[in-house]
Amino acid sequence: MLTVPVISVFKVLADENRSKMVWLLGEKEQTVGELEQALGLSQSSTSQHLKILTQSGLVSFRKYGNFRIYALKKEELRAAMSFFDSLWDKGLDRLKQNLEKNE
């Protein structure tokens, strides 16, 4: 079940840098420094994007010494995608019904 409002998920992911971060975090957990280096962003910009992703519920972190290790909450992203898949399926069903009526 989706705990994050679907519109929030896509609003957060509308930013190119946050989308890239989600992609990278989908591959493996990473620190701010790793994401900063991979994306070519400043530390403050990377941290700000991670704050938004964390507040949205899409990303979590754990502390390891002086580091924060960030991870994608894949179940939240899957739930949002499932919601949109269901809308797509409903739309295709309506299209099929309309086409069959017009035959």
Backbone as JSON Lines, residues from 0, in Angstrom:
{"i":0,"aa":"M","n":[0.84,-1.19,0.0],"ca":[0.0,0.0,0.0],"c":[0.88,1.25,0.0]}
{"i":1,"aa":"L","n":[0.49,2.21,-0.76],"ca":[1.24,3.45,-0.91],"c":[1.01,4.35,0.29]}
{"i":2,"aa":"T","n":[2.11,4.72,0.97],"ca":[1.99,5.63,2.11],"c":[2.33,7.06,1.73]}
{"i":3,"aa":"V","n":[2.94,7.22,0.57],"ca":[3.3,8.55,0.07],"c":[2.25,8.94,-0.96]}
{"i":4,"aa":"P","n":[1.71,10.17,-0.89],"ca":[0.75,10.59,-1.93],"c":[1.39,10.48,-3.32]}
{"i":5,"aa":"V","n":[0.69,9.86,-4.24],"ca":[1.23,9.6,-5.58],"c":[1.7,10.87,-6.25]}
{"i":6,"aa":"I","n":[0.94,11.93,-6.13],"ca":[1.33,13.19,-6.78],"c":[2.65,13.68,-6.22]}
{"i":7,"aa":"S","n":[2.88,13.47,-4.93],"ca":[4.15,13.88,-4.32],"c":[5.32,13.13,-4.91]}
{"i":8,"aa":"V","n":[5.13,11.86,-5.16],"ca":[6.19,11.04,-5.75],"c":[6.63,11.62,-7.08]}
{"i":9,"aa":"F","n":[5.7,11.91,-7.94],"ca":[6.05,12.39,-9.26],"c":[6.5,13.86,-9.25]}
{"i":10,"aa":"K","n":[6.01,14.62,-8.31],"ca":[6.48,16.0,-8.16],"c":[7.95,16.0,-7.73]}
{"i":11,"aa":"V","n":[8.29,15.14,-6.8],"ca":[9.67,15.03,-6.33],"c":[10.57,14.53,-7.46]}
{"i":12,"aa":"L","n":[10.1,13.57,-8.22],"ca":[10.91,12.98,-9.29],"c":[10.97,13.85,-10.55]}
{"i":13,"aa":"A","n":[10.19,14.91,-10.59],"ca":[10.22,15.8,-11.75],"c":[11.57,16.51,-11.87]}
{"i":14,"aa":"D","n":[12.28,16.63,-10.77],"ca":[13.6,17.24,-10.81],"c":[14.61,16.22,-11.34]}
{"i":15,"aa":"E","n":[15.36,16.61,-12.34],"ca":[16.31,15.71,-13.01],"c":[17.36,15.14,-12.05]}
{"i":16,"aa":"N","n":[17.89,15.97,-11.17],"ca":[18.91,15.48,-10.24],"c":[18.35,14.46,-9.26]}
{"i":17,"aa":"R","n":[17.11,14.7,-8.77],"ca":[16.51,13.74,-7.85],"c":[16.18,12.44,-8.57]}
{"i":18,"aa":"S","n":[15.76,12.53,-9.82],"ca":[15.5,11.31,-10.6],"c":[16.78,10.5,-10.76]}
{"i":19,"aa":"K","n":[17.87,11.18,-11.04],"ca":[19.16,10.5,-11.17],"c":[19.57,9.86,-9.85]}
{"i":20,"aa":"M","n":[19.34,10.57,-8.75],"ca":[19.67,10.02,-7.43],"c":[18.87,8.74,-7.16]}
{"i":21,"aa":"V","n":[17.6,8.76,-7.48],"ca":[16.76,7.58,-7.29],"c":[17.3,6.42,-8.12]}
{"i":22,"aa":"W","n":[17.7,6.71,-9.34],"ca":[18.27,5.68,-10.21],"c":[19.53,5.09,-9.59]}
{"i":23,"aa":"L","n":[20.42,5.96,-9.12],"ca":[21.67,5.51,-8.5],"c":[21.41,4.73,-7.21]}
{"i":24,"aa":"L","n":[20.47,5.21,-6.41],"ca":[20.15,4.53,-5.16],"c":[19.43,3.21,-5.4]}
{"i":25,"aa":"G","n":[18.8,3.09,-6.55],"ca":[18.18,1.82,-6.92],"c":[19.22,0.74,-7.19]}
{"i":26,"aa":"E","n":[20.4,1.17,-7.58],"ca":[21.49,0.22,-7.84],"c":[22.17,-0.22,-6.55]}
{"i":27,"aa":"K","n":[22.4,0.74,-5.63],"ca":[23.04,0.41,-4.35],"c":[22.92,1.58,-3.39]}
{"i":28,"aa":"E","n":[23.06,1.3,-2.1],"ca":[23.1,2.36,-1.1],"c":[24.33,3.23,-1.34]}
{"i":29,"aa":"Q","n":[24.19,4.53,-1.02],"ca":[25.31,5.44,-1.26],"c":[25.36,6.55,-0.21]}
{"i":30,"aa":"T","n":[26.53,7.11,-0.04],"ca":[26.71,8.26,0.84],"c":[26.48,9.55,0.05]}
{"i":31,"aa":"V","n":[26.4,10.66,0.75],"ca":[26.28,11.96,0.11],"c":[27.46,12.17,-0.84]}
{"i":32,"aa":"G","n":[28.66,11.85,-0.36],"ca":[29.86,12.04,-1.17],"c":[29.85,11.24,-2.45]}
{"i":33,"aa":"E","n":[29.37,10.0,-2.38],"ca":[29.29,9.18,-3.59],"c":[28.31,9.76,-4.59]}
{"i":34,"aa":"L","n":[27.16,10.2,-4.11],"ca":[26.16,10.8,-5.0],"c":[26.66,12.13,-5.56]}
{"i":35,"aa":"E","n":[27.3,12.9,-4.71],"ca":[27.87,14.18,-5.13],"c":[28.85,13.97,-6.28]}
{"i":36,"aa":"Q","n":[29.72,13.0,-6.13],"ca":[30.72,12.72,-7.16],"c":[30.08,12.18,-8.44]}
{"i":37,"aa":"A","n":[29.12,11.29,-8.3],"ca":[28.47,10.69,-9.46],"c":[27.69,11.71,-10.28]}
{"i":38,"aa":"L","n":[27.1,12.7,-9.59],"ca":[26.24,13.67,-10.27],"c":[26.93,15.0,-10.56]}
{"i":39,"aa":"G","n":[28.11,15.21,-9.98],"ca":[28.81,16.46,-10.2],"c":[28.15,17.65,-9.53]}
{"i":40,"aa":"L","n":[27.49,17.41,-8.41],"ca":[26.82,18.47,-7.67],"c":[27.66,18.88,-6.46]}
{"i":41,"aa":"S","n":[27.33,20.01,-5.89],"ca":[27.98,20.42,-4.64],"c":[27.41,19.59,-3.5]}
{"i":42,"aa":"Q","n":[28.13,19.59,-2.39],"ca":[27.68,18.84,-1.22],"c":[26.35,19.39,-0.71]}
{"i":43,"aa":"S","n":[26.23,20.72,-0.68],"ca":[24.99,21.31,-0.17],"c":[23.79,21.02,-1.08]}
{"i":44,"aa":"S","n":[24.01,21.06,-2.38],"ca":[22.94,20.75,-3.33],"c":[22.52,19.28,-3.21]}
{"i":45,"aa":"T","n":[23.51,18.4,-3.11],"ca":[23.23,16.98,-2.98],"c":[22.44,16.73,-1.7]}
{"i":46,"aa":"S","n":[22.86,17.33,-0.6],"ca":[22.17,17.16,0.68],"c":[20.74,17.69,0.63]}
{"i":47,"aa":"Q","n":[20.54,18.81,-0.06],"ca":[19.19,19.37,-0.17],"c":[18.27,18.43,-0.95]}
{"i":48,"aa":"H","n":[18.76,17.88,-2.05],"ca":[17.96,16.93,-2.83],"c":[17.65,15.69,-2.0]}
{"i":49,"aa":"L","n":[18.63,15.21,-1.25],"ca":[18.41,14.03,-0.41],"c":[17.4,14.32,0.7]}
{"i":50,"aa":"K","n":[17.41,15.52,1.21],"ca":[16.43,15.91,2.23],"c":[15.02,15.83,1.67]}
{"i":51,"aa":"I","n":[14.84,16.33,0.46],"ca":[13.52,16.3,-0.19],"c":[13.1,14.85,-0.45]}
{"i":52,"aa":"L","n":[14.04,14.04,-0.95],"ca":[13.72,12.63,-1.21],"c":[13.38,11.88,0.08]}
{"i":53,"aa":"T","n":[14.08,12.21,1.15],"ca":[13.81,11.57,2.44],"c":[12.45,12.01,2.98]}
{"i":54,"aa":"Q","n":[12.16,13.3,2.91],"ca":[10.87,13.81,3.39],"c":[9.71,13.25,2.58]}
{"i":55,"aa":"S","n":[9.95,12.95,1.31],"ca":[8.89,12.41,0.46],"c":[8.6,10.95,0.79]}
{"i":56,"aa":"G","n":[9.51,10.31,1.51],"ca":[9.32,8.9,1.85],"c":[9.92,7.94,0.86]}
{"i":57,"aa":"L","n":[10.56,8.45,-0.19],"ca":[11.15,7.58,-1.2],"c":[12.53,7.07,-0.83]}
{"i":58,"aa":"V","n":[13.19,7.78,0.06],"ca":[14.57,7.44,0.43],"c":[14.67,7.41,1.96]}
{"i":59,"aa":"S","n":[15.47,6.5,2.44],"ca":[15.76,6.44,3.88],"c":[17.27,6.49,4.06]}
{"i":60,"aa":"F","n":[17.69,6.68,5.3],"ca":[19.12,6.67,5.57],"c":[19.37,6.02,6.92]}
{"i":61,"aa":"R","n":[20.6,5.57,7.07],"ca":[21.06,5.06,8.35],"c":[22.42,5.68,8.61]}
{"i":62,"aa":"K","n":[22.73,5.85,9.86],"ca":[24.02,6.45,10.22],"c":[25.05,5.34,10.39]}
{"i":63,"aa":"Y","n":[26.23,5.61,9.88],"ca":[27.37,4.7,10.03],"c":[28.58,5.58,10.35]}
{"i":64,"aa":"G","n":[28.89,5.68,11.63],"ca":[29.95,6.6,12.05],"c":[29.54,8.03,11.74]}
{"i":65,"aa":"N","n":[30.38,8.75,11.02],"ca":[30.08,10.13,10.63],"c":[29.31,10.21,9.31]}
{"i":66,"aa":"F","n":[28.97,9.08,8.73],"ca":[28.33,9.06,7.42],"c":[26.85,8.72,7.54]}
{"i":67,"aa":"R","n":[26.11,9.19,6.56],"ca":[24.73,8.76,6.37],"c":[24.73,7.93,5.09]}
{"i":68,"aa":"I","n":[24.2,6.74,5.19],"ca":[24.1,5.86,4.04],"c":[22.65,5.91,3.57]}
{"i":69,"aa":"Y","n":[22.45,6.37,2.34],"ca":[21.11,6.54,1.78],"c":[20.71,5.33,0.95]}
{"i":70,"aa":"A","n":[19.42,4.99,1.04],"ca":[18.9,3.85,0.3],"c":[17.52,4.19,-0.26]}
{"i":71,"aa":"L","n":[17.21,3.65,-1.4],"ca":[15.9,3.83,-2.01],"c":[14.89,2.93,-1.31]}
{"i":72,"aa":"K","n":[13.73,3.48,-1.0],"ca":[12.64,2.68,-0.45],"c":[11.84,2.17,-1.65]}
{"i":73,"aa":"K","n":[12.3,1.07,-2.19],"ca":[11.75,0.54,-3.44],"c":[10.26,0.24,-3.35]}
{"i":74,"aa":"E","n":[9.8,-0.18,-2.18],"ca":[8.38,-0.51,-2.04],"c":[7.5,0.71,-2.27]}
{"i":75,"aa":"E","n":[7.95,1.89,-1.88],"ca":[7.18,3.11,-2.11],"c":[7.1,3.45,-3.6]}
{"i":76,"aa":"L","n":[8.22,3.31,-4.28],"ca":[8.25,3.59,-5.71],"c":[7.4,2.56,-6.47]}
{"i":77,"aa":"R","n":[7.5,1.31,-6.07],"ca":[6.68,0.27,-6.71],"c":[5.19,0.54,-6.53]}
{"i":78,"aa":"A","n":[4.81,0.98,-5.34],"ca":[3.4,1.26,-5.07],"c":[2.89,2.4,-5.96]}
{"i":79,"aa":"A","n":[3.7,3.43,-6.14],"ca":[3.3,4.54,-7.01],"c":[3.16,4.06,-8.45]}
{"i":80,"aa":"M","n":[4.11,3.26,-8.9],"ca":[4.05,2.74,-10.27],"c":[2.84,1.82,-10.45]}
{"i":81,"aa":"S","n":[2.54,1.03,-9.45],"ca":[1.39,0.15,-9.51],"c":[0.09,0.95,-9.64]}
{"i":82,"aa":"F","n":[0.01,2.05,-8.92],"ca":[-1.16,2.92,-9.0],"c":[-1.34,3.42,-10.43]}
{"i":83,"aa":"F","n":[-0.26,3.9,-11.05],"ca":[-0.36,4.41,-12.41],"c":[-0.58,3.3,-13.43]}
{"i":84,"aa":"D","n":[-0.04,2.14,-13.17],"ca":[-0.32,1.0,-14.05],"c":[-1.81,0.67,-14.04]}
{"i":85,"aa":"S","n":[-2.42,0.74,-12.88],"ca":[-3.86,0.44,-12.79],"c":[-4.68,1.48,-13.56]}
{"i":86,"aa":"L","n":[-4.25,2.74,-13.51],"ca":[-4.95,3.77,-14.29],"c":[-4.81,3.5,-15.78]}
{"i":87,"aa":"W","n":[-3.62,3.1,-16.2],"ca":[-3.36,2.79,-17.6],"c":[-4.26,1.64,-18.04]}
{"i":88,"aa":"D","n":[-4.33,0.59,-17.22],"ca":[-5.16,-0.57,-17.55],"c":[-6.63,-0.18,-17.67]}
{"i":89,"aa":"K","n":[-7.11,0.66,-16.75],"ca":[-8.5,1.11,-16.8],"c":[-8.75,1.92,-18.07]}
{"i":90,"aa":"G","n":[-7.8,2.76,-18.43],"ca":[-7.93,3.57,-19.64],"c":[-7.98,2.71,-20.89]}
{"i":91,"aa":"L","n":[-7.14,1.69,-20.94],"ca":[-7.15,0.78,-22.1],"c":[-8.46,0.0,-22.17]}
{"i":92,"aa":"D","n":[-8.98,-0.4,-21.02],"ca":[-10.27,-1.1,-20.99],"c":[-11.38,-0.21,-21.53]}
{"i":93,"aa":"R","n":[-11.38,1.06,-21.13],"ca":[-12.41,2.0,-21.63],"c":[-12.26,2.22,-23.13]}
{"i":94,"aa":"L","n":[-11.02,2.33,-23.6],"ca":[-10.78,2.5,-25.03],"c":[-11.3,1.29,-25.79]}
{"i":95,"aa":"K","n":[-11.01,0.11,-25.31],"ca":[-11.48,-1.12,-25.96],"c":[-13.0,-1.16,-26.01]}
{"i":96,"aa":"Q","n":[-13.65,-0.8,-24.9],"ca":[-15.11,-0.8,-24.87],"c":[-15.68,0.2,-25.87]}
{"i":97,"aa":"N","n":[-15.09,1.38,-25.96],"ca":[-15.56,2.39,-26.91],"c":[-15.36,1.94,-28.35]}
{"i":98,"aa":"L","n":[-14.23,1.31,-28.63],"ca":[-13.99,0.81,-29.98],"c":[-14.96,-0.28,-30.36]}
{"i":99,"aa":"E","n":[-15.27,-1.16,-29.41],"ca":[-16.21,-2.24,-29.68],"c":[-17.62,-1.7,-29.9]}
{"i":100,"aa":"K","n":[-17.98,-0.63,-29.22],"ca":[-19.3,-0.01,-29.41],"c":[-19.42,0.58,-30.81]}
{"i":101,"aa":"N","n":[-18.32,1.11,-31.32],"ca":[-18.34,1.79,-32.63],"c":[-18.18,0.85,-33.8]}
{"i":102,"aa":"E","n":[-17.97,-0.43,-33.55],"ca":[-17.82,-1.39,-34.67],"c":[-19.11,-1.69,-35.36]}
